[in-house]
PDB file of C-alpha atoms in Angstrom:
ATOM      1  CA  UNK A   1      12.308 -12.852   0.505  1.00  0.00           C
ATOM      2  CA  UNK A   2      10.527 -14.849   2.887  1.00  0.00           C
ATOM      3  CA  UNK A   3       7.015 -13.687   3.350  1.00  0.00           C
ATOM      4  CA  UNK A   4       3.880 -14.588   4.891  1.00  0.00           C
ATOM      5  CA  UNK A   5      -0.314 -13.556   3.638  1.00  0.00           C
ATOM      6  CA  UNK A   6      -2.171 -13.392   6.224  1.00  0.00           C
ATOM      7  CA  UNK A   7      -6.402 -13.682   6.162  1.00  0.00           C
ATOM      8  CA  UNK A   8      -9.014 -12.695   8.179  1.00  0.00           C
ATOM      9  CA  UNK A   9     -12.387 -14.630   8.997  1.00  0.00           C
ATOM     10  CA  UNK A  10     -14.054 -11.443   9.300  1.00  0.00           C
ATOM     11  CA  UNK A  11     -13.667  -9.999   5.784  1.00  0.00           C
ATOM     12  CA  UNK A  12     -15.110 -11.635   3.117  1.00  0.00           C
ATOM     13  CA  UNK A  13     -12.901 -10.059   0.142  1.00  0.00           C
ATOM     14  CA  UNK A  14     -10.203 -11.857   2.315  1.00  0.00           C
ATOM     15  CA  UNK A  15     -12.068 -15.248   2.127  1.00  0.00           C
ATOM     16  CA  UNK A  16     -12.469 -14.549  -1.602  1.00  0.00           C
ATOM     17  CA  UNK A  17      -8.889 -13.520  -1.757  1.00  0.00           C
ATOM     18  CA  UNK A  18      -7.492 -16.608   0.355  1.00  0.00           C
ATOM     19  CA  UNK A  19      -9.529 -19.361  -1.639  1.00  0.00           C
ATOM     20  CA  UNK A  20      -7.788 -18.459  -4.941  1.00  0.00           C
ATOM     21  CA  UNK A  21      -4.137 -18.114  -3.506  1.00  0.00           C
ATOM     22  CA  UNK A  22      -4.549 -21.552  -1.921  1.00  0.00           C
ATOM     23  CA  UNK A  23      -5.846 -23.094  -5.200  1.00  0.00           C
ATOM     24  CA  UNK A  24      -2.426 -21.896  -6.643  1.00  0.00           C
ATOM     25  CA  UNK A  25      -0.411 -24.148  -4.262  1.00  0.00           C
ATOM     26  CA  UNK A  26       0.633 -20.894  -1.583  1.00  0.00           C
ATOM     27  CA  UNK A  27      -0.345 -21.142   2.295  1.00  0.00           C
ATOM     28  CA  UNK A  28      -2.333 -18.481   4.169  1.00  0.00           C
ATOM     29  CA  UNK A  29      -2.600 -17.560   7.765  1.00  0.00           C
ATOM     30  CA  UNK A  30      -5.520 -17.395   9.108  1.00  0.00           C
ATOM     31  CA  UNK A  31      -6.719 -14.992  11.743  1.00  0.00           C
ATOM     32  CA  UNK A  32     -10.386 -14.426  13.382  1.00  0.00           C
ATOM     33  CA  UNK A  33     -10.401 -11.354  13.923  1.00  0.00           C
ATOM     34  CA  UNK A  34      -9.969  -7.830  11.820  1.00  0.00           C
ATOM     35  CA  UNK A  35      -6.921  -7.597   9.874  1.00  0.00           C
ATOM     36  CA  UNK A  36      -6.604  -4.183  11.032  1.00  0.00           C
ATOM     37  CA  UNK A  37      -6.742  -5.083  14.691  1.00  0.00           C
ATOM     38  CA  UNK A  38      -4.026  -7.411  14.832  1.00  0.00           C
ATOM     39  CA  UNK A  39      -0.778  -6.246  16.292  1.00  0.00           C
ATOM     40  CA  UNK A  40       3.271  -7.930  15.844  1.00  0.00           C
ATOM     41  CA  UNK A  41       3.082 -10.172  18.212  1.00  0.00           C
ATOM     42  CA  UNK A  42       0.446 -12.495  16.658  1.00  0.00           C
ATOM     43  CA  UNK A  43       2.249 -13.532  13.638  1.00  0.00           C
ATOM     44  CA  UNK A  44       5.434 -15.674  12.455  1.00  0.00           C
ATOM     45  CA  UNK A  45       8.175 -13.965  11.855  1.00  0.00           C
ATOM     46  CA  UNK A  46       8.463 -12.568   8.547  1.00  0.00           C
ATOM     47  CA  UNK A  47      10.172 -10.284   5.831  1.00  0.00           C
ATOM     48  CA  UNK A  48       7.093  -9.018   4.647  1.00  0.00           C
ATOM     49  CA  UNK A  49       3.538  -9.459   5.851  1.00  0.00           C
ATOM     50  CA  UNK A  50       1.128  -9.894   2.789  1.00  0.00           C
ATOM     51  CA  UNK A  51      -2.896  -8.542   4.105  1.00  0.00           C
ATOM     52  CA  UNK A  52      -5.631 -10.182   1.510  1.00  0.00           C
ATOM     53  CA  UNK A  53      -7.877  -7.517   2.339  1.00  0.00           C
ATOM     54  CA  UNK A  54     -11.412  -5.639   1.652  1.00  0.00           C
ATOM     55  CA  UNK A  55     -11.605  -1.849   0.648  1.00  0.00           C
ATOM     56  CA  UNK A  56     -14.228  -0.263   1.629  1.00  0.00           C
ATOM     57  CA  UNK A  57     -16.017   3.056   0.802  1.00  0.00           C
ATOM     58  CA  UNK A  58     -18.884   4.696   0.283  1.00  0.00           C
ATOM     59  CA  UNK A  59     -18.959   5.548  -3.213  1.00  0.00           C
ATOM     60  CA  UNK A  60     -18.960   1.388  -3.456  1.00  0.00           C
ATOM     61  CA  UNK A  61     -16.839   2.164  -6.780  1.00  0.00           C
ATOM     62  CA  UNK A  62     -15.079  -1.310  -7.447  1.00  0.00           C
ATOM     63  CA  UNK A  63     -11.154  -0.621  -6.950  1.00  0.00           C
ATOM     64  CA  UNK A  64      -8.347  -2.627  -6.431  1.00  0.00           C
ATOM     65  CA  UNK A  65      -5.680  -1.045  -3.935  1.00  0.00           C
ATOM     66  CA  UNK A  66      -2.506  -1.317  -2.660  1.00  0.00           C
ATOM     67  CA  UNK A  67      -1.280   0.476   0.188  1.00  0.00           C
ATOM     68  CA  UNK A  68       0.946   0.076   3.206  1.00  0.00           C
ATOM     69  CA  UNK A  69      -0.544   0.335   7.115  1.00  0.00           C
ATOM     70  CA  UNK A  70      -0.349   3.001   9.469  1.00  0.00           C
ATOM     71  CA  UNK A  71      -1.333   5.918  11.523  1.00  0.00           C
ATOM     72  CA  UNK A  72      -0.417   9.336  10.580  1.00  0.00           C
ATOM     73  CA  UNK A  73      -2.145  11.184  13.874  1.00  0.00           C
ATOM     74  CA  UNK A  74      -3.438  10.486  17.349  1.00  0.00           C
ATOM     75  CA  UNK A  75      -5.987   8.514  15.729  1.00  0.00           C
ATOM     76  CA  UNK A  76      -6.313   5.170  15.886  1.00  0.00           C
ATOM     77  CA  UNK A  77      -9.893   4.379  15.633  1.00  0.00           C
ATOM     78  CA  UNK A  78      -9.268   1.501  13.020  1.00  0.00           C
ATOM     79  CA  UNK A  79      -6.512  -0.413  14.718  1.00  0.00           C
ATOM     80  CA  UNK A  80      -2.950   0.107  15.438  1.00  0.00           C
ATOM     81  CA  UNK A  81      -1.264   2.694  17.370  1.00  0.00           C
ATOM     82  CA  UNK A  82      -1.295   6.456  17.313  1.00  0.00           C
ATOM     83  CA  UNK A  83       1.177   8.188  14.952  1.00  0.00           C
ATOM     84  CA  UNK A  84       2.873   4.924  14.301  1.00  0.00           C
ATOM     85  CA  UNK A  85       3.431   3.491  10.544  1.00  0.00           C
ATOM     86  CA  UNK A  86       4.752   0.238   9.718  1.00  0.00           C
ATOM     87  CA  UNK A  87       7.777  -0.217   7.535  1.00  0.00           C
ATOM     88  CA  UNK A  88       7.169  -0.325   4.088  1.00  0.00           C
ATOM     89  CA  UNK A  89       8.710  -2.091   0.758  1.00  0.00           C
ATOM     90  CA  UNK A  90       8.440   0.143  -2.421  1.00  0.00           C
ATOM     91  CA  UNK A  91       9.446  -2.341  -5.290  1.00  0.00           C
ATOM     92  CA  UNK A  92       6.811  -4.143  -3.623  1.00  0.00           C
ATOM     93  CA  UNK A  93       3.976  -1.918  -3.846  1.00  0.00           C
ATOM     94  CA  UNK A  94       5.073  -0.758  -6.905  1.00  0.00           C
ATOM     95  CA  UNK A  95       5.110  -4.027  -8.539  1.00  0.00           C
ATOM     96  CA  UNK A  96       1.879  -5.138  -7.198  1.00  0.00           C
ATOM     97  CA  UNK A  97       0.201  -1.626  -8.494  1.00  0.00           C
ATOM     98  CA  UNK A  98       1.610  -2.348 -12.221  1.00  0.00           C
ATOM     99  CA  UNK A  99       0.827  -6.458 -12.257  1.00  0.00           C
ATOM    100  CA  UNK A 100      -3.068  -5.181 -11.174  1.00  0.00           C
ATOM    101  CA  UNK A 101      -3.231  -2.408 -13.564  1.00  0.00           C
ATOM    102  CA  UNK A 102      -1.788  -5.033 -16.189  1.00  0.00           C
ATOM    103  CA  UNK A 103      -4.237  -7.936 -15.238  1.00  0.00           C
ATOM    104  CA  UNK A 104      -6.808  -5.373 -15.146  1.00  0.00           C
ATOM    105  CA  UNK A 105      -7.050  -4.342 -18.178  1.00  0.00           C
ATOM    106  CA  UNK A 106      -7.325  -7.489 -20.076  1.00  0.00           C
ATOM    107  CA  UNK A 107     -10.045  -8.484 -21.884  1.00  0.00           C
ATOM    108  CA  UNK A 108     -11.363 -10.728 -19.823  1.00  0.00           C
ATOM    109  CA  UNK A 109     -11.296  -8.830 -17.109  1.00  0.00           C
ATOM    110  CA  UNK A 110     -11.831  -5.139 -18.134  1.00  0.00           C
ATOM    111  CA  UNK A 111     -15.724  -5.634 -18.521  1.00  0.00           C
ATOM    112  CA  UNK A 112     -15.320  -5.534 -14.418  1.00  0.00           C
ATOM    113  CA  UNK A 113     -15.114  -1.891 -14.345  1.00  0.00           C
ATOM    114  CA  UNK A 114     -12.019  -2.051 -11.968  1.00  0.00           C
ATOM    115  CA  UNK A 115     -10.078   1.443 -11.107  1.00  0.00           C
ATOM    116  CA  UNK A 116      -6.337   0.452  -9.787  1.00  0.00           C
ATOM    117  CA  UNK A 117      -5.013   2.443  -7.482  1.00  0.00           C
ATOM    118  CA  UNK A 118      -2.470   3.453  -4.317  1.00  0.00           C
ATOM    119  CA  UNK A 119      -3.739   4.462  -1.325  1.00  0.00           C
ATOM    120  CA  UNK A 120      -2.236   6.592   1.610  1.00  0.00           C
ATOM    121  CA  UNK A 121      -1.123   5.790   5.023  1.00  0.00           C
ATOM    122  CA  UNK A 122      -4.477   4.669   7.117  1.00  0.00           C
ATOM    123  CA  UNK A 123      -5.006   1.971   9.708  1.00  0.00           C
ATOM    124  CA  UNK A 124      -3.514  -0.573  11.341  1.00  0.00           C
ATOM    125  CA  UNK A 125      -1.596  -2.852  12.693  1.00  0.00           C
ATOM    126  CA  UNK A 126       1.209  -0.514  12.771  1.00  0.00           C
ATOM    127  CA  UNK A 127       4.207  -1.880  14.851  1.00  0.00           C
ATOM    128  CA  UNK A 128       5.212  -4.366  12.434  1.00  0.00           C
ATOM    129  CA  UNK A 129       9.052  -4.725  12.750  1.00  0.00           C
ATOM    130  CA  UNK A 130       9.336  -6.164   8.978  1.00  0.00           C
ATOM    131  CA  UNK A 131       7.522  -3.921   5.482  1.00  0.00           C
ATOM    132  CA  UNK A 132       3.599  -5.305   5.311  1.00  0.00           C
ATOM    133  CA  UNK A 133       0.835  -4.154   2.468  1.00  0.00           C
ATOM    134  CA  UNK A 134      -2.559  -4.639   2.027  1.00  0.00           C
ATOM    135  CA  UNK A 135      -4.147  -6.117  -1.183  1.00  0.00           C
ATOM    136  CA  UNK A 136      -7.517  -5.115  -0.898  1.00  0.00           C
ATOM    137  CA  UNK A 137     -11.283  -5.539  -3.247  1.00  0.00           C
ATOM    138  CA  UNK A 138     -13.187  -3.036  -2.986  1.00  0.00           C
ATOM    139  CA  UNK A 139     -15.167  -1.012  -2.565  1.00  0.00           C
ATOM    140  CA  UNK A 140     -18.683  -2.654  -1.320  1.00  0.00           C
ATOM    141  CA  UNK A 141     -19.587  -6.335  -0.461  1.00  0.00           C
ATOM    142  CA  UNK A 142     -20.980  -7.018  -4.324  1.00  0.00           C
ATOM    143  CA  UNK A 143     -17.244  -6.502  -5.403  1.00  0.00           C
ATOM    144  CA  UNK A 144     -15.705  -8.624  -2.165  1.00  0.00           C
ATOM    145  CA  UNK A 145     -17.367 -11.750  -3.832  1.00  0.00           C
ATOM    146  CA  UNK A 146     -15.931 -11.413  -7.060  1.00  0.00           C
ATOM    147  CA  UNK A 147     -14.102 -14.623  -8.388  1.00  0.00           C
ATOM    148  CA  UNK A 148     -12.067 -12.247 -11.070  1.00  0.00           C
ATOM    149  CA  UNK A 149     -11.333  -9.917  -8.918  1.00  0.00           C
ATOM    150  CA  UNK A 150      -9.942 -12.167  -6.211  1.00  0.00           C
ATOM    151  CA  UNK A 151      -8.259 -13.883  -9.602  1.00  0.00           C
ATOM    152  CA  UNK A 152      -6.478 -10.228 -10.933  1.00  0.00           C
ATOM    153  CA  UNK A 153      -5.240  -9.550  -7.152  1.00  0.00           C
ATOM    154  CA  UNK A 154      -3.469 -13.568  -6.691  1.00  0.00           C
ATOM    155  CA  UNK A 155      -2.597 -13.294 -10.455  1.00  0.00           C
ATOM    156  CA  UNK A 156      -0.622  -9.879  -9.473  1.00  0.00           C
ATOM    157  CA  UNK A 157       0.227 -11.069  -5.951  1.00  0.00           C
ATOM    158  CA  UNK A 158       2.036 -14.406  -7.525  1.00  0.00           C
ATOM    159  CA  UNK A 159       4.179 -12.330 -10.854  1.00  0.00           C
ATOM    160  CA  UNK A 160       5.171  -9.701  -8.001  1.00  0.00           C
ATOM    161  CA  UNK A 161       6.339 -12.049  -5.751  1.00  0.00           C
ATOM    162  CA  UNK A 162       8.521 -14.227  -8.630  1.00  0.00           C
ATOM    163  CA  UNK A 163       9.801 -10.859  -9.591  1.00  0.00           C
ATOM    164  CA  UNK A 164      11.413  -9.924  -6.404  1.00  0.00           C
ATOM    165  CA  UNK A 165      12.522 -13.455  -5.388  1.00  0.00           C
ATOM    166  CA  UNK A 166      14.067 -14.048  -8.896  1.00  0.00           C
ATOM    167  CA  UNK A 167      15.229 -10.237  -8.413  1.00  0.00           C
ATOM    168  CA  UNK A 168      13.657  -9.867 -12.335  1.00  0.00           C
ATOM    169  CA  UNK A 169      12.811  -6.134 -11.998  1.00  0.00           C
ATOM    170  CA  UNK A 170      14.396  -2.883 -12.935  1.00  0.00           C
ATOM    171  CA  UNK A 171      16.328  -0.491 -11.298  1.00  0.00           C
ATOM    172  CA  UNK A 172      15.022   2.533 -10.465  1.00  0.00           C
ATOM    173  CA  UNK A 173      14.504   5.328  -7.513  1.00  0.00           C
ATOM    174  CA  UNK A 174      12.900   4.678  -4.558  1.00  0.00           C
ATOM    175  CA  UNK A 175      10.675   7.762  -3.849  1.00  0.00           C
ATOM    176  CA  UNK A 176       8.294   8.716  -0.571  1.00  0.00           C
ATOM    177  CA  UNK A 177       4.903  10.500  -1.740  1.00  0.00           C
ATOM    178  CA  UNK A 178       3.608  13.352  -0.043  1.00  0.00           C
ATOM    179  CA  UNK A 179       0.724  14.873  -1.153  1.00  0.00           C
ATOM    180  CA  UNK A 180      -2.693  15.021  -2.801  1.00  0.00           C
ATOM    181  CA  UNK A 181      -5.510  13.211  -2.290  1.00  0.00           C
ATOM    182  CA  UNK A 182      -6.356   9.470  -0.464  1.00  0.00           C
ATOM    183  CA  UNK A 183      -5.958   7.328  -3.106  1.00  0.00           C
ATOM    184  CA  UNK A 184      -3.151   9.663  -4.647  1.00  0.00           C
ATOM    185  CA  UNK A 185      -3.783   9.799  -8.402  1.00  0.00           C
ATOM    186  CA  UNK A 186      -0.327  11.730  -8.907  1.00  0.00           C
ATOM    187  CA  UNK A 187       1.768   8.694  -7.194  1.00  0.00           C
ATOM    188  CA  UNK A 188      -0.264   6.223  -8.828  1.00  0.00           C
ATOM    189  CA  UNK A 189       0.307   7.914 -12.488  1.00  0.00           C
ATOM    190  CA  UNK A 190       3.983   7.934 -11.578  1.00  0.00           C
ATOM    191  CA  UNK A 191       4.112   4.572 -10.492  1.00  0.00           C
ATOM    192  CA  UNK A 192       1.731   3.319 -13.645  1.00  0.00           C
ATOM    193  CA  UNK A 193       4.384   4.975 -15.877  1.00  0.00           C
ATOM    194  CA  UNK A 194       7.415   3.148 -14.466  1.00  0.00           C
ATOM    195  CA  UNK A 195       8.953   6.318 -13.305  1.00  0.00           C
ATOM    196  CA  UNK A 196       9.791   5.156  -9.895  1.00  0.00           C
ATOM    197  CA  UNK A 197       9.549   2.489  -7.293  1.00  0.00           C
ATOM    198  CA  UNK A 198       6.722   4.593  -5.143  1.00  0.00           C
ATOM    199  CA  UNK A 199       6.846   3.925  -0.969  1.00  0.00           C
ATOM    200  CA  UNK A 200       4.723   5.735   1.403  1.00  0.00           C
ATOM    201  CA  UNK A 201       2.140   7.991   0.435  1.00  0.00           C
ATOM    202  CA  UNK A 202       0.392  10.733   2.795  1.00  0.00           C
ATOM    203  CA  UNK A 203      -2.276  12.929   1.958  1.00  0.00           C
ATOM    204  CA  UNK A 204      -2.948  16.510   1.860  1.00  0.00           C
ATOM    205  CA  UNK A 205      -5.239  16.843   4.789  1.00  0.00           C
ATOM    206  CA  UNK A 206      -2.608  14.899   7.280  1.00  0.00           C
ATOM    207  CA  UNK A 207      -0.819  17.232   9.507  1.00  0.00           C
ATOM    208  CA  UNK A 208       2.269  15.029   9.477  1.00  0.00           C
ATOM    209  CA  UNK A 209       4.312  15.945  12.715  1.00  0.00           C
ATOM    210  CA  UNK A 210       8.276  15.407  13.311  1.00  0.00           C
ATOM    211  CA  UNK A 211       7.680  11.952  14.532  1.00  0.00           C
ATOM    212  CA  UNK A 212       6.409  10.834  11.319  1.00  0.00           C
ATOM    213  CA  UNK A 213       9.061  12.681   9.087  1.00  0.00           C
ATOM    214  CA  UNK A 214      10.988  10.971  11.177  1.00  0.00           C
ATOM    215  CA  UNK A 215       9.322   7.684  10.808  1.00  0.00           C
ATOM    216  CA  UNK A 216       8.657   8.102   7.163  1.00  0.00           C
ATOM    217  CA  UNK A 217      12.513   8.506   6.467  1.00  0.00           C
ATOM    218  CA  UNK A 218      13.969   5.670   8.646  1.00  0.00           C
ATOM    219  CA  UNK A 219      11.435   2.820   8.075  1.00  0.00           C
ATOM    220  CA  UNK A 220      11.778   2.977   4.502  1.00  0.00           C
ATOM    221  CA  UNK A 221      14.899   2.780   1.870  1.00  0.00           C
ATOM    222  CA  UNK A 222      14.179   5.860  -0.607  1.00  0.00           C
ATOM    223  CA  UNK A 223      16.534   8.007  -2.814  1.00  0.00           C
ATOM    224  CA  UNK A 224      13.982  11.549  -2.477  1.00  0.00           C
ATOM    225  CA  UNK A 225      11.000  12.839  -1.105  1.00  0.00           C
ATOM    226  CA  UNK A 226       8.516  13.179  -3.669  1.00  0.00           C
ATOM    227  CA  UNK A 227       6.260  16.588  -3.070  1.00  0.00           C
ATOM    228  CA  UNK A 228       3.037  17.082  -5.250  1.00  0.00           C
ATOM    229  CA  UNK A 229       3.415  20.692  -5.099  1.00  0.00           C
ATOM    230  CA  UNK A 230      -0.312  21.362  -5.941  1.00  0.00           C
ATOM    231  CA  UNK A 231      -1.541  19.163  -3.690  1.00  0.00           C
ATOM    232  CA  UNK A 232      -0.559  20.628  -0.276  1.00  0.00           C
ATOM    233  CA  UNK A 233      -1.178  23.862   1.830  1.00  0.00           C
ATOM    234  CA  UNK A 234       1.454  25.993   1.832  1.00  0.00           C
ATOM    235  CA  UNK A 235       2.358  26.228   5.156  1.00  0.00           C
ATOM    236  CA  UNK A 236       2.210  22.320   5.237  1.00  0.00           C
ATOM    237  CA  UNK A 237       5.005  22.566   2.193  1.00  0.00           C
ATOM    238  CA  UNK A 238       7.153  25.181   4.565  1.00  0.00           C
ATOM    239  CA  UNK A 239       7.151  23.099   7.233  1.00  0.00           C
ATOM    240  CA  UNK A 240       8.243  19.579   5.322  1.00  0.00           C
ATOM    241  CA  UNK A 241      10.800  21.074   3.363  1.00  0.00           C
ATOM    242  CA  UNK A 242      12.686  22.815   6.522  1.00  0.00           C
ATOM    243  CA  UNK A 243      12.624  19.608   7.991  1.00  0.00           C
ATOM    244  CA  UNK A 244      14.187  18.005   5.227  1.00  0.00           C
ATOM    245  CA  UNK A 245      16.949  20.862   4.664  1.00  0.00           C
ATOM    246  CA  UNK A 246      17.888  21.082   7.941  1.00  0.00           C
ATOM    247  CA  UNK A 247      18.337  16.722   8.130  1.00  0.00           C
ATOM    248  CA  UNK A 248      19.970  16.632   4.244  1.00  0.00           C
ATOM    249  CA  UNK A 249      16.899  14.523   2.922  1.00  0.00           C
ATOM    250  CA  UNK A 250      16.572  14.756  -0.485  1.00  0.00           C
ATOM    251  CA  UNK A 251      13.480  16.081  -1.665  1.00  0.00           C
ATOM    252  CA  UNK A 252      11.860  17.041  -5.323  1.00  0.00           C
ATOM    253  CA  UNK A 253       8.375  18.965  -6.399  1.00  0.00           C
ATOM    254  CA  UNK A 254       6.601  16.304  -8.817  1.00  0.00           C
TER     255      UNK A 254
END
């Protein structure tokens, strides 16, 4: 798989982030402005586009997140166009979720405090033509500066990469989340336990129209649709699960 990580000057998690990959012998692009504001057009071409990235929130609870861009509504106040997503690489995410949790939990590195976790569709850029992810710190500029937390993220980013260019990982289904809350604990459990390769992941309060079913089922390869039952209105369920009856999608409550 040829990829490419990509950098921003404006973020300093990304800085953080960029320093350590480079000390392990990989090349970063470099960008001035906000990841999130960048578009298709200003990169190389590549199979997957790699985001060293900040998370940020106001709780400021240090988290390390993986997540895939895009925009689930008409809003596109933080970069990329309206109700557009960019493809997306399960194994990849999935990977990258288990080789943080992994890191994370080591001794020398638990002491950090460090939750691991997915997060749902948000932001840009979204008209990527090849799958992207963001690797993000987070969640407040004290954990952005943090040498082991820049070193869990390259140490995961490097072991998932080897594992899909070697192809050293397992089998399993491919699954599409929908569901729950933004940094989707369900999908993450799921994903923590090995259960599946885990794709996109939407939240409970997105009102996701036909042109992102749409999206959601032709930008990424997945075996079901993955529906935390619980964590959905019901006439949000009704609606997704016609869609995917009448179009023969697969689809399961988890």
């Amino acid at each position: 798989m040829d990829y490419l990580l990509i950098s921003s000057e404006t973020d300093p998690a990304s800085q953080n982030l960029k320093k350590h990959v480079e000390n392990y012998g990989y090349s970063v692009f470099n960008i001035e402005k906000k990841s999130t504001q960048t578009n298709y057009s200003e990169f190389p071409q590549s199979e997957m586009y790699i985001f060293l990235s900040k998370h940020a929130s106001e709780s400021k609870k240090p988290t390390l997140t993986v997540h895939t861009p895009g925009n689930l509504t008409d809003d596109n106040s933080h970069g990329g166009n309206p109700e557009e997503i960019s493809p997306c690489n399960p194994v990849f995410n999935t990977l990258m979720l288990q080789n943080m949790n992994k890191y994370n939990e080591m001794e020398e590195y638990k002491e950090l405090g460090f939750d691991v976790s997915f997060e749902v569709l948000h932001h840009g850029p979204t008209d990527l033509k090849a799958p992207s992810a963001f690797v993000e710190i987070g969640s407040s500029e004290e954990q952005w500066q943090i040498d082991d937390a820049a070193e869990i993220i390259t140490n995961s980013l490097i072991d998932t990469l080897n594992s899909i260019q070697n192809s050293e990982y397992d089998e399993k289904e491919k699954i599409i989340g929908i569901g729950g809350g933004h940094y989707s604990p369900k999908f993450t459990k799921l994903a923590l336990r090995e259960e599946y390769y885990v794709g996109y992941l939407t939240p409970k309060h997105a009102k996701l129209s036909e042109n992102i079913l749409n999206q959601l089922t032709s930008k990424q390869e997945f075996d079901f649709i993955g529906i935390d039952w619980k964590g959905l209105y019901g006439e949000d369920k009704r609606k997704y699960v016609e869609f995917f009856d009448e179009n023969d999608i697969s689809w399961q409550r988890v």
